[in-house]
PDB file of C-alpha atoms and ligand atoms in Angstrom:
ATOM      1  CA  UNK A   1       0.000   0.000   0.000  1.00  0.00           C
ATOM      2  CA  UNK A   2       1.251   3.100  -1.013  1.00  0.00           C
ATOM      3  CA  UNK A   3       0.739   6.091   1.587  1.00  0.00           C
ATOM      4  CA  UNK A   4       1.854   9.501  -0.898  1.00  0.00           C
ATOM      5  CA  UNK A   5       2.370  11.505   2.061  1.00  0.00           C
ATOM      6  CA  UNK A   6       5.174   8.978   3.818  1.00  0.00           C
ATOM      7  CA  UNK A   7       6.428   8.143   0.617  1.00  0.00           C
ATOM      8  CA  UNK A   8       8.920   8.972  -2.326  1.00  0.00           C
ATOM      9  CA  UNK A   9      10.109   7.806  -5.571  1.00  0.00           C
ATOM     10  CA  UNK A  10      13.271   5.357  -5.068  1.00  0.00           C
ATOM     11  CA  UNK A  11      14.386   5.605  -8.773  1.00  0.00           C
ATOM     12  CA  UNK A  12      18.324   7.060  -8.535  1.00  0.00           C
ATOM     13  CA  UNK A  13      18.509   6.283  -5.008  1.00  0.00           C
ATOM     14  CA  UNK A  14      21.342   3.628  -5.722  1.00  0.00           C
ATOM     15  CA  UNK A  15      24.070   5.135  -6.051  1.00  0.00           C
ATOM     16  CA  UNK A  16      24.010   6.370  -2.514  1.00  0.00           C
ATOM     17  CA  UNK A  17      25.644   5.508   0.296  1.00  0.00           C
ATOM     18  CA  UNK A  18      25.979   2.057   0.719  1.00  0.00           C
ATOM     19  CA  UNK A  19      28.572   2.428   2.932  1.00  0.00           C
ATOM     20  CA  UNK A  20      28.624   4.431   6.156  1.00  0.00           C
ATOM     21  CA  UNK A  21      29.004   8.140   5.779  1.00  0.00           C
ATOM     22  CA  UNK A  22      29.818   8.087   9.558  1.00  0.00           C
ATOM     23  CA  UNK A  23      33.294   9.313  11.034  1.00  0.00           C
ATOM     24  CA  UNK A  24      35.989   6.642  11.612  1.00  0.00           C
ATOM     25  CA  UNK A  25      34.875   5.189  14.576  1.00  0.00           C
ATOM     26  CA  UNK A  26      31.856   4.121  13.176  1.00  0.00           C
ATOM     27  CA  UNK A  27      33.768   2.164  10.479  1.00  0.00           C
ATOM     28  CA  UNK A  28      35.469   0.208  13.324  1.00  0.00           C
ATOM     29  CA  UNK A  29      32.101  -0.409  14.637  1.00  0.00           C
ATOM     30  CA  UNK A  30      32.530   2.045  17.410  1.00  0.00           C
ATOM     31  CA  UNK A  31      29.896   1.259  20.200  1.00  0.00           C
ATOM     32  CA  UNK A  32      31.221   4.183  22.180  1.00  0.00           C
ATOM     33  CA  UNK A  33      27.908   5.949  22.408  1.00  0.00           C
ATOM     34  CA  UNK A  34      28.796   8.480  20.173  1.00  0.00           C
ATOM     35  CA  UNK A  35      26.037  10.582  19.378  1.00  0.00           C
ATOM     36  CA  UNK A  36      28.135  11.882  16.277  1.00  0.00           C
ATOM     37  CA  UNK A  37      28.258   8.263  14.794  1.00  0.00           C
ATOM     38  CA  UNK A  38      25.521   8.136  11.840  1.00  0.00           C
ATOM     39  CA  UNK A  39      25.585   5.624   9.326  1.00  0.00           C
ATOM     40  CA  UNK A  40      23.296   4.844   6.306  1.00  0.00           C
ATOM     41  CA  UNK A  41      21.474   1.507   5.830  1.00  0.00           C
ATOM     42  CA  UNK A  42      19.387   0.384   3.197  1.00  0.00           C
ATOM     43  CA  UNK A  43      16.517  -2.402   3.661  1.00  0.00           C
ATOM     44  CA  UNK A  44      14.451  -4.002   1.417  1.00  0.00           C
ATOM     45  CA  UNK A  45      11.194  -5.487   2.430  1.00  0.00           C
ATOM     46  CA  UNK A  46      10.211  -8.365   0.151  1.00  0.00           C
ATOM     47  CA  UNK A  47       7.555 -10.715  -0.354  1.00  0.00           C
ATOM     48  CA  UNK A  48       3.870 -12.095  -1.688  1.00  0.00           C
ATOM     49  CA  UNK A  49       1.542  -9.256  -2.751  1.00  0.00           C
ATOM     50  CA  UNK A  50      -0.765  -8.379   0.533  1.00  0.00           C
ATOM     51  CA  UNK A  51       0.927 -10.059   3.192  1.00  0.00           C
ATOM     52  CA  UNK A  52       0.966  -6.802   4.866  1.00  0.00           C
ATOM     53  CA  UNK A  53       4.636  -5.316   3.657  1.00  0.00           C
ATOM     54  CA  UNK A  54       3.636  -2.154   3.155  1.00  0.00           C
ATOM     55  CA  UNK A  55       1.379  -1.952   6.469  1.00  0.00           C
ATOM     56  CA  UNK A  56       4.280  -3.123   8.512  1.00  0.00           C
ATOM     57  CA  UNK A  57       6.269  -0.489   7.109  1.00  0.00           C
ATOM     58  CA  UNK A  58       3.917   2.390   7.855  1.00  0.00           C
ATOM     59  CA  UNK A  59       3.623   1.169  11.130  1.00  0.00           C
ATOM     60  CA  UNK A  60       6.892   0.931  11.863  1.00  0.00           C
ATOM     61  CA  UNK A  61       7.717   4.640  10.452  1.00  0.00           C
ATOM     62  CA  UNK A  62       4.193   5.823  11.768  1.00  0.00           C
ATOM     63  CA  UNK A  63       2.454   3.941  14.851  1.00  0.00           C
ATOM     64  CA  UNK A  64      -1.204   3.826  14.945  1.00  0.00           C
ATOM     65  CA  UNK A  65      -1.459   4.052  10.929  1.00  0.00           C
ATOM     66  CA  UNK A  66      -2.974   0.612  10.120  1.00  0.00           C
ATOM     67  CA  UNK A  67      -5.355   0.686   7.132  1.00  0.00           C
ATOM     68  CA  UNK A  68      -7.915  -1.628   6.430  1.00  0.00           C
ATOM     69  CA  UNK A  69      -8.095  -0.984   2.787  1.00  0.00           C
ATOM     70  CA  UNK A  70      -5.528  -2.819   0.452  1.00  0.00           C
ATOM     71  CA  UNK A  71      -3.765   0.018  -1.896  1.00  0.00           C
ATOM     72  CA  UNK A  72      -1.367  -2.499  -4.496  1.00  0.00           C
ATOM     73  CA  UNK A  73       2.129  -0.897  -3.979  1.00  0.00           C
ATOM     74  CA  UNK A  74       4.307  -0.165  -7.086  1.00  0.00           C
ATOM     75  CA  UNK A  75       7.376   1.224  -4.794  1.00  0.00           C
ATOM     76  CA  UNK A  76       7.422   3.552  -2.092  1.00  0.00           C
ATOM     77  CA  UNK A  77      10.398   4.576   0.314  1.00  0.00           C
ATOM     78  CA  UNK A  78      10.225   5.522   4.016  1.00  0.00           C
ATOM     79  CA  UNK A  79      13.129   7.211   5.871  1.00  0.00           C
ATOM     80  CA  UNK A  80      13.429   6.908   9.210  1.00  0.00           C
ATOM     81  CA  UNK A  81      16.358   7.512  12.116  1.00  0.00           C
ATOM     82  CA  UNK A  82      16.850   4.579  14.476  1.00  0.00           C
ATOM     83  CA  UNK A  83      19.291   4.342  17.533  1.00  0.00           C
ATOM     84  CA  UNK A  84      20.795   0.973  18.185  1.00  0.00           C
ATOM     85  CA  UNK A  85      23.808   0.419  20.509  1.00  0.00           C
ATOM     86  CA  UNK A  86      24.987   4.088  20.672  1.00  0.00           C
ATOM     87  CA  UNK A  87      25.179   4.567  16.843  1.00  0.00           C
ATOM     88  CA  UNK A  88      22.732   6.473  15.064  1.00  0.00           C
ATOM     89  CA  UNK A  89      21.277   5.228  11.850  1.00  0.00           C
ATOM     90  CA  UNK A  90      19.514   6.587   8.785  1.00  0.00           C
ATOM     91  CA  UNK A  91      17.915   4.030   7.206  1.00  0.00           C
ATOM     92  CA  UNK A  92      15.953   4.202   3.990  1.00  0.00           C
ATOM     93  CA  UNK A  93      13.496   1.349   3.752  1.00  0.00           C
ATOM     94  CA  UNK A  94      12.242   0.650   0.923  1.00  0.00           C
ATOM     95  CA  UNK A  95       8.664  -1.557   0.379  1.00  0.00           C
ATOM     96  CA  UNK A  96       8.815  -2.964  -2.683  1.00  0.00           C
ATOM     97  CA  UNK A  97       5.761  -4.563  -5.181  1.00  0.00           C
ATOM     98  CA  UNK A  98       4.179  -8.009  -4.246  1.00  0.00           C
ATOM     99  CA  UNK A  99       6.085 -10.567  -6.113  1.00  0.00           C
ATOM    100  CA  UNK A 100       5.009 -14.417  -7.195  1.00  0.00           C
ATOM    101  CA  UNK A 101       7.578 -16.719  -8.478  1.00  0.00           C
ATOM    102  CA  UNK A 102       7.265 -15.524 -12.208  1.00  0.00           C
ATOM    103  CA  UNK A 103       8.515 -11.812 -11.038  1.00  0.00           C
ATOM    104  CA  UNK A 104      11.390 -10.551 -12.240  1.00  0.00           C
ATOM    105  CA  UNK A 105      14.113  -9.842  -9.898  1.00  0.00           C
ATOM    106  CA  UNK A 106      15.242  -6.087 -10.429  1.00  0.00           C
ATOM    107  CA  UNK A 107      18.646  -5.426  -9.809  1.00  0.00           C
ATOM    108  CA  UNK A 108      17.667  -2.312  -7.853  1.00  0.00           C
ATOM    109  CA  UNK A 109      16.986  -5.065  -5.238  1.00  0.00           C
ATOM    110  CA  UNK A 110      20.338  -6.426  -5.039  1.00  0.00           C
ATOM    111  CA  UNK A 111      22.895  -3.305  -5.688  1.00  0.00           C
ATOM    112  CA  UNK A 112      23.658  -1.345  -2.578  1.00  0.00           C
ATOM    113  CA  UNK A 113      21.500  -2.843   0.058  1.00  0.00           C
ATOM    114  CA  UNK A 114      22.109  -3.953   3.272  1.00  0.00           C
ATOM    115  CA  UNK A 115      19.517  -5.975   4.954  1.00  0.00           C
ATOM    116  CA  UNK A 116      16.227  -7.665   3.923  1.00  0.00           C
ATOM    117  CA  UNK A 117      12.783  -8.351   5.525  1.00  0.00           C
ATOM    118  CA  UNK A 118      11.131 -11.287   3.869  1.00  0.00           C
ATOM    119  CA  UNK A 119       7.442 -11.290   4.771  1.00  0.00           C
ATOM    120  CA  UNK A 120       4.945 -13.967   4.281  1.00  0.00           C
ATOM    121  CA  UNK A 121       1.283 -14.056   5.978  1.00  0.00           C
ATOM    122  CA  UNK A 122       0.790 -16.424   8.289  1.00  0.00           C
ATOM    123  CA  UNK A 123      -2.671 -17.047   6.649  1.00  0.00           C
ATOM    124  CA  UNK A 124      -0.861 -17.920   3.339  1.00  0.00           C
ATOM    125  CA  UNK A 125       0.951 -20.904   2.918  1.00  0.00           C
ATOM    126  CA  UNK A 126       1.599 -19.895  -0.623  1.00  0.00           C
ATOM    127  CA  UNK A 127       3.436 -16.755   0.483  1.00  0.00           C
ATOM    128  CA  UNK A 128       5.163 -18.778   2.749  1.00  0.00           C
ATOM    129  CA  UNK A 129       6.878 -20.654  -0.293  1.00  0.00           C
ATOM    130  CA  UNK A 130       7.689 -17.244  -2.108  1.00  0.00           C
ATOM    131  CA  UNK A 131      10.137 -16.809   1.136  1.00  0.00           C
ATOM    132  CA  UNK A 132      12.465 -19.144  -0.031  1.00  0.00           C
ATOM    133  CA  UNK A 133      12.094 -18.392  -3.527  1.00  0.00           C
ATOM    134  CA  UNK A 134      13.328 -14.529  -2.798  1.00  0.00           C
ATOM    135  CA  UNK A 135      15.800 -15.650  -0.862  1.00  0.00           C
ATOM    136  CA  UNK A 136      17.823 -17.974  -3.226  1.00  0.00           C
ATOM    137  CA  UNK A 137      16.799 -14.933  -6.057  1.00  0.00           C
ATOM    138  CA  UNK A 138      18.884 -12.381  -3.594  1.00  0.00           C
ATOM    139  CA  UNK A 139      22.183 -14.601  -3.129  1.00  0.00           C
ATOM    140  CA  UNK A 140      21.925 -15.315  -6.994  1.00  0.00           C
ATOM    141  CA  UNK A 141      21.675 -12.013  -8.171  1.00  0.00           C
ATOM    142  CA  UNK A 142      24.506 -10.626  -5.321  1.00  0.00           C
ATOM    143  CA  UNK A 143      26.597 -13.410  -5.364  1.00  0.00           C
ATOM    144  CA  UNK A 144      27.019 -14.214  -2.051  1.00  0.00           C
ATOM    145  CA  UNK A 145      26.238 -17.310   0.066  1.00  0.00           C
ATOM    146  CA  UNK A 146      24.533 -15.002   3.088  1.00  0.00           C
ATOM    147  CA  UNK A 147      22.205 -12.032   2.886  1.00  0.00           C
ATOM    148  CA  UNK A 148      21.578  -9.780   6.513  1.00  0.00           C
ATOM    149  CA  UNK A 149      17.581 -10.945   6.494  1.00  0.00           C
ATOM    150  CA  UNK A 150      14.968 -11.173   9.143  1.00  0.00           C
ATOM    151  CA  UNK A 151      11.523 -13.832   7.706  1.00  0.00           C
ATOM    152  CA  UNK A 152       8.652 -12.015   9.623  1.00  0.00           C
ATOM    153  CA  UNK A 153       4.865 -13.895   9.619  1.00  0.00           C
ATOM    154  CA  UNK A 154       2.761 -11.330   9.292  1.00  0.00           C
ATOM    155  CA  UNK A 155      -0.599 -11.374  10.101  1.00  0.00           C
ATOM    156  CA  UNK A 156      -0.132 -12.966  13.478  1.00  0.00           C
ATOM    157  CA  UNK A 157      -3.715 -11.481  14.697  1.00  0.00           C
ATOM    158  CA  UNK A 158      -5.348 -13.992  12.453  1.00  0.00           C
ATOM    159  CA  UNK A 159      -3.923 -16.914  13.894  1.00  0.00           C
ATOM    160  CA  UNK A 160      -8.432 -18.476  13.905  1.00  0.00           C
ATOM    161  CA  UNK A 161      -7.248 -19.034  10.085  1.00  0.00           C
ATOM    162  CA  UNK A 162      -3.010 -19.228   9.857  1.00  0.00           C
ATOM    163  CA  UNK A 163      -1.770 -21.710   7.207  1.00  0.00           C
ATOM    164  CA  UNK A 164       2.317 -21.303   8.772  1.00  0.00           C
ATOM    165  CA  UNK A 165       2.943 -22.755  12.090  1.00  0.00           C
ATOM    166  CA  UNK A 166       5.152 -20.596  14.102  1.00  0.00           C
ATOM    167  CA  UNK A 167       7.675 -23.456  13.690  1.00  0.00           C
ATOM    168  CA  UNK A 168       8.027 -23.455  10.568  1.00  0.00           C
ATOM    169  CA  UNK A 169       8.812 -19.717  10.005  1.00  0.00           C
ATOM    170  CA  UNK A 170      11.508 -20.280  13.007  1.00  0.00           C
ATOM    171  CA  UNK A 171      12.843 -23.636  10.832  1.00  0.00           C
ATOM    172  CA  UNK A 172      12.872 -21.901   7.719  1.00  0.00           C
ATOM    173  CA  UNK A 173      14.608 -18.754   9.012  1.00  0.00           C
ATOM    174  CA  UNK A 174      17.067 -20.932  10.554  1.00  0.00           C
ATOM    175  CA  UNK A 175      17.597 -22.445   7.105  1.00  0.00           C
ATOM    176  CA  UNK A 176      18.365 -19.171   5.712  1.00  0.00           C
ATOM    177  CA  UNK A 177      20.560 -18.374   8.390  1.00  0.00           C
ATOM    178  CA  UNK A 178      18.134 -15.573   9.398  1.00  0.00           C
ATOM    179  CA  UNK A 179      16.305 -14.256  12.149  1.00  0.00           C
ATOM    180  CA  UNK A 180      12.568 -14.927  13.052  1.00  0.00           C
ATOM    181  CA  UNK A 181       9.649 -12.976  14.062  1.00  0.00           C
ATOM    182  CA  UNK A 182       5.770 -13.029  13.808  1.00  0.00           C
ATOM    183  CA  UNK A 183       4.177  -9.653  14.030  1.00  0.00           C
ATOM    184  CA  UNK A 184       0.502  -7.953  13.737  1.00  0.00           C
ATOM    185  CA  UNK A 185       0.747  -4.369  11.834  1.00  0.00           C
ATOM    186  CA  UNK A 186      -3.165  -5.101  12.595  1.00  0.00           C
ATOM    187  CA  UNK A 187      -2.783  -5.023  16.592  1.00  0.00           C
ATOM    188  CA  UNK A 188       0.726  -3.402  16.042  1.00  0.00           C
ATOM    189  CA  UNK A 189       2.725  -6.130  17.960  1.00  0.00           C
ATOM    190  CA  UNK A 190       6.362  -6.711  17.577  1.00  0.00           C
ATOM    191  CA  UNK A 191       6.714  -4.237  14.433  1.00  0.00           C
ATOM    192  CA  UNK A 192       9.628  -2.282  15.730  1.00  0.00           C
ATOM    193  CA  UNK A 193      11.620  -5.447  16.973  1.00  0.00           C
ATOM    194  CA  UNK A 194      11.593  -6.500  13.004  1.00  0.00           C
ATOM    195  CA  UNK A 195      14.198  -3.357  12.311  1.00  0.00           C
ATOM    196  CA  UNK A 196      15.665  -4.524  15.944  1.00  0.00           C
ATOM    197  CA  UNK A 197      16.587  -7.791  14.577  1.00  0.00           C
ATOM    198  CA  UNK A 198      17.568  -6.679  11.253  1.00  0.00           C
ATOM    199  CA  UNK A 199      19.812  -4.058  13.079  1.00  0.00           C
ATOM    200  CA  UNK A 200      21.635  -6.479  15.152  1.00  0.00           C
ATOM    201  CA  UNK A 201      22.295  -8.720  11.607  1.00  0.00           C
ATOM    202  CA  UNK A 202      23.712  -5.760   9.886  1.00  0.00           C
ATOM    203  CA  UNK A 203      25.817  -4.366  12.634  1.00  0.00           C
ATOM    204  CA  UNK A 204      27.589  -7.932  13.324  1.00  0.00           C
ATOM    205  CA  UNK A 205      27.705  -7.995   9.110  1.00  0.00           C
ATOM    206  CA  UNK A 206      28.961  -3.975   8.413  1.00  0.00           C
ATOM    207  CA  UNK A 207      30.421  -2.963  11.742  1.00  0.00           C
ATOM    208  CA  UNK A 208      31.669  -6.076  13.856  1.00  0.00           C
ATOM    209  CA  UNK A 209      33.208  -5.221  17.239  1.00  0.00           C
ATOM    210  CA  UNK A 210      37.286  -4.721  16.675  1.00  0.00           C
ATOM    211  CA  UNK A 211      38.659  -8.097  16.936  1.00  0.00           C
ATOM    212  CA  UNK A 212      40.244  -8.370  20.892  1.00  0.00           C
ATOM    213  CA  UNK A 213      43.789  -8.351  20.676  1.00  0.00           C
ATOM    214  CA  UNK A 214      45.493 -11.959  20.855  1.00  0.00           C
ATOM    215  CA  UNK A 215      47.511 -11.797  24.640  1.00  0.00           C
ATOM    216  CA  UNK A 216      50.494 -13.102  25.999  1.00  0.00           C
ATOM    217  CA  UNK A 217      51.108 -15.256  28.799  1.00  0.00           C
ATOM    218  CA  UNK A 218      52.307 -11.840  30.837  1.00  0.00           C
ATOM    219  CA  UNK A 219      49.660 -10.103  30.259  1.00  0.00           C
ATOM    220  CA  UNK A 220      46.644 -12.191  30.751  1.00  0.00           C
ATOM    221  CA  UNK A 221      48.475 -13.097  33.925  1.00  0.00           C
ATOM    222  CA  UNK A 222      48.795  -9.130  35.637  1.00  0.00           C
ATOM    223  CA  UNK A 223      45.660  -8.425  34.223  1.00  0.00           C
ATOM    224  CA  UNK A 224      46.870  -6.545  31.011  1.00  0.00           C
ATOM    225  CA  UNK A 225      45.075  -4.774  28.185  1.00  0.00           C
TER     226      UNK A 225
HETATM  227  N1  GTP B   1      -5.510  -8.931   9.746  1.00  0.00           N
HETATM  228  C1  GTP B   1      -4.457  -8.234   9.298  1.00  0.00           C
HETATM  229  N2  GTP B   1      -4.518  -7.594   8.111  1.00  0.00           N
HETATM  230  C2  GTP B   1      -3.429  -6.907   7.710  1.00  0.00           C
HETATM  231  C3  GTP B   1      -2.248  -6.841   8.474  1.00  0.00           C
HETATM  232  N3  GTP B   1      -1.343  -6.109   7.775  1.00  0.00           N
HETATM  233  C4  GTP B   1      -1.945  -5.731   6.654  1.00  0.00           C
HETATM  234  N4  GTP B   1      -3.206  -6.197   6.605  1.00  0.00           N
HETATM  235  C5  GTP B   1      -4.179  -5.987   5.532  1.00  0.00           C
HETATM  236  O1  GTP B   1      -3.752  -6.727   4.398  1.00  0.00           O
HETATM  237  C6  GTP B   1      -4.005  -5.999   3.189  1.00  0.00           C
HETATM  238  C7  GTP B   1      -2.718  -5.819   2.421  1.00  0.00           C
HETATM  239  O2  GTP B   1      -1.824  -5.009   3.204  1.00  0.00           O
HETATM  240  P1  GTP B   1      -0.602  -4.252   2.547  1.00  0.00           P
HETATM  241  O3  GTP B   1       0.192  -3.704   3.663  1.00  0.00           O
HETATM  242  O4  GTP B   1      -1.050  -3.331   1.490  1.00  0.00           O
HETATM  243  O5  GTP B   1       0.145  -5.488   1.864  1.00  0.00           O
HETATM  244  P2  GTP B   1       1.390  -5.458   0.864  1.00  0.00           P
HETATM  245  O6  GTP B   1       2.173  -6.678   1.142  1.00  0.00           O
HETATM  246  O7  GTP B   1       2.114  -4.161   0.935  1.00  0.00           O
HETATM  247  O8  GTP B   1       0.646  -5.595  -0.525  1.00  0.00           O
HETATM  248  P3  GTP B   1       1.260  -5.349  -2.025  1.00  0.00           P
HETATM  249  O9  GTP B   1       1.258  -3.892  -2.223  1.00  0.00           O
HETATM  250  O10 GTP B   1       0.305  -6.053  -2.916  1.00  0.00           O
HETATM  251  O11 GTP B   1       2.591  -5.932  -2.099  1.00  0.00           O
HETATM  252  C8  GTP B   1      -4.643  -4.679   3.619  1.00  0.00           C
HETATM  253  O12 GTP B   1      -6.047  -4.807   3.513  1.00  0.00           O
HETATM  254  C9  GTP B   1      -4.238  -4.530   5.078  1.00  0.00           C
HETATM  255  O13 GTP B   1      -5.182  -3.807   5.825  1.00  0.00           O
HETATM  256  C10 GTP B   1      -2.218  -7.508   9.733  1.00  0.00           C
HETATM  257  O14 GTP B   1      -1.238  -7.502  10.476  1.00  0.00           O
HETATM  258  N5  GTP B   1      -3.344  -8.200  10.094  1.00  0.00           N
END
């Protein structure tokens, strides 16, 4: 669903930033609590067409906005600042168009992006399938053999008629060596610990926690640095 007023064109967003923009102790993941530290992040939320993408994003960027109504999405972007461990992020989600398996897979989704929300209904076993599908379409277009991704069940509210069990969202995420959640933009329930999760992925991915220095005998053994 597209909301005009929270949204904007993405097209020539790309080229920007897909590395922090932050001062050098952000780079070495710096979680001094350094109010100066601000780093860009880019997320793409993926999935079936109404599972409730685009409602979990206006929730998330503007509590208390659930719509009833279903408004197809073509694109939209939300910006929003979040604080995680001391470092301040801009993040520029983007809620992409409900995809099936014949979809094409732009390459806007793959270029410069950091982490990835895969949502399915819990109502839909169908969209449930699609998760995987995205996923392997994401490592084959990047490359790579692991993607920064959070699966979320949406939907959770109608659990009178779900199709997923909670297992097998947890099984599947585990699969994909991502994180799980289930979350109601409906009774607004757990919607902010989605970009929690996600956070957490991306800082152990972008900005892992200087390595400790290897010590000697004589130092572990006064207590040394
Ligand atoms: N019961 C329930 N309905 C929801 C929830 N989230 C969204 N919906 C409804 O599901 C329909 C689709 O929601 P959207 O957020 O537009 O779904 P979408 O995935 O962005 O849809 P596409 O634009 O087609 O990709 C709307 O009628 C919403 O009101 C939820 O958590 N619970």
């Amino acid at each position: 669903m597209s909301r005009p007023n929270q949204s904007r064109n993405t097209a020539g967003a790309q080229q920007q930033a897909s590395k922090p923009t932050s001062n050098a102790s952000a780079q070495q993941g710096g979680s001094s609590g350094n109010s100066a530290t601000t780093m860009k992040r880019k997320v793409l939320i993926m999935g079936s067409r109404s599972v409730g993408k685009s409602s979990l994003a206006s929730q998330f960027v503007e509590p208390n906005s659930f719509n009833e109504s279903y408004y197809p999405t073509i694109e939209s972007t939300h910006t929003k600042t979040i604080k995680h461990e001391g470092i301040t992020y801009d993040c520029e989600i983007i809620d992409t168009a409900g995809q099936d398996e014949y979809s094409l897979f732009n390459h806007k989704y793959a270029v410069g992006i950091h982490g990835y929300i895969l949502v399915y209904s819990i109502a839909s076993r169908q969209s449930f399938e699609m998760i995987q599908t995205l996923h392997d379409k994401i490592l084959d277009f990047q490359g790579v053999d692991k993607v920064c991704c959070v699966v979320v069940g949406q939907k959770c509210d109608l659990n009178g008629v779900r199709q997923v069990k909670f297992e097998e969202g947890q099984a599947l995420a585990k699969k994909l060596h991502a994180n799980f959640i289930e979350t109601s933009a409906k009774d607004n329930k757990n919607i902010t610990d989605v970009f929690d999760l996600l956070m957490v992925e991306m800082r152990k991915s972008f900005n892992p926690p200087p390595e400790k220095k290897k010590q000697g005998w004589f130092a572990s053994w006064f207590g040394g640095a």
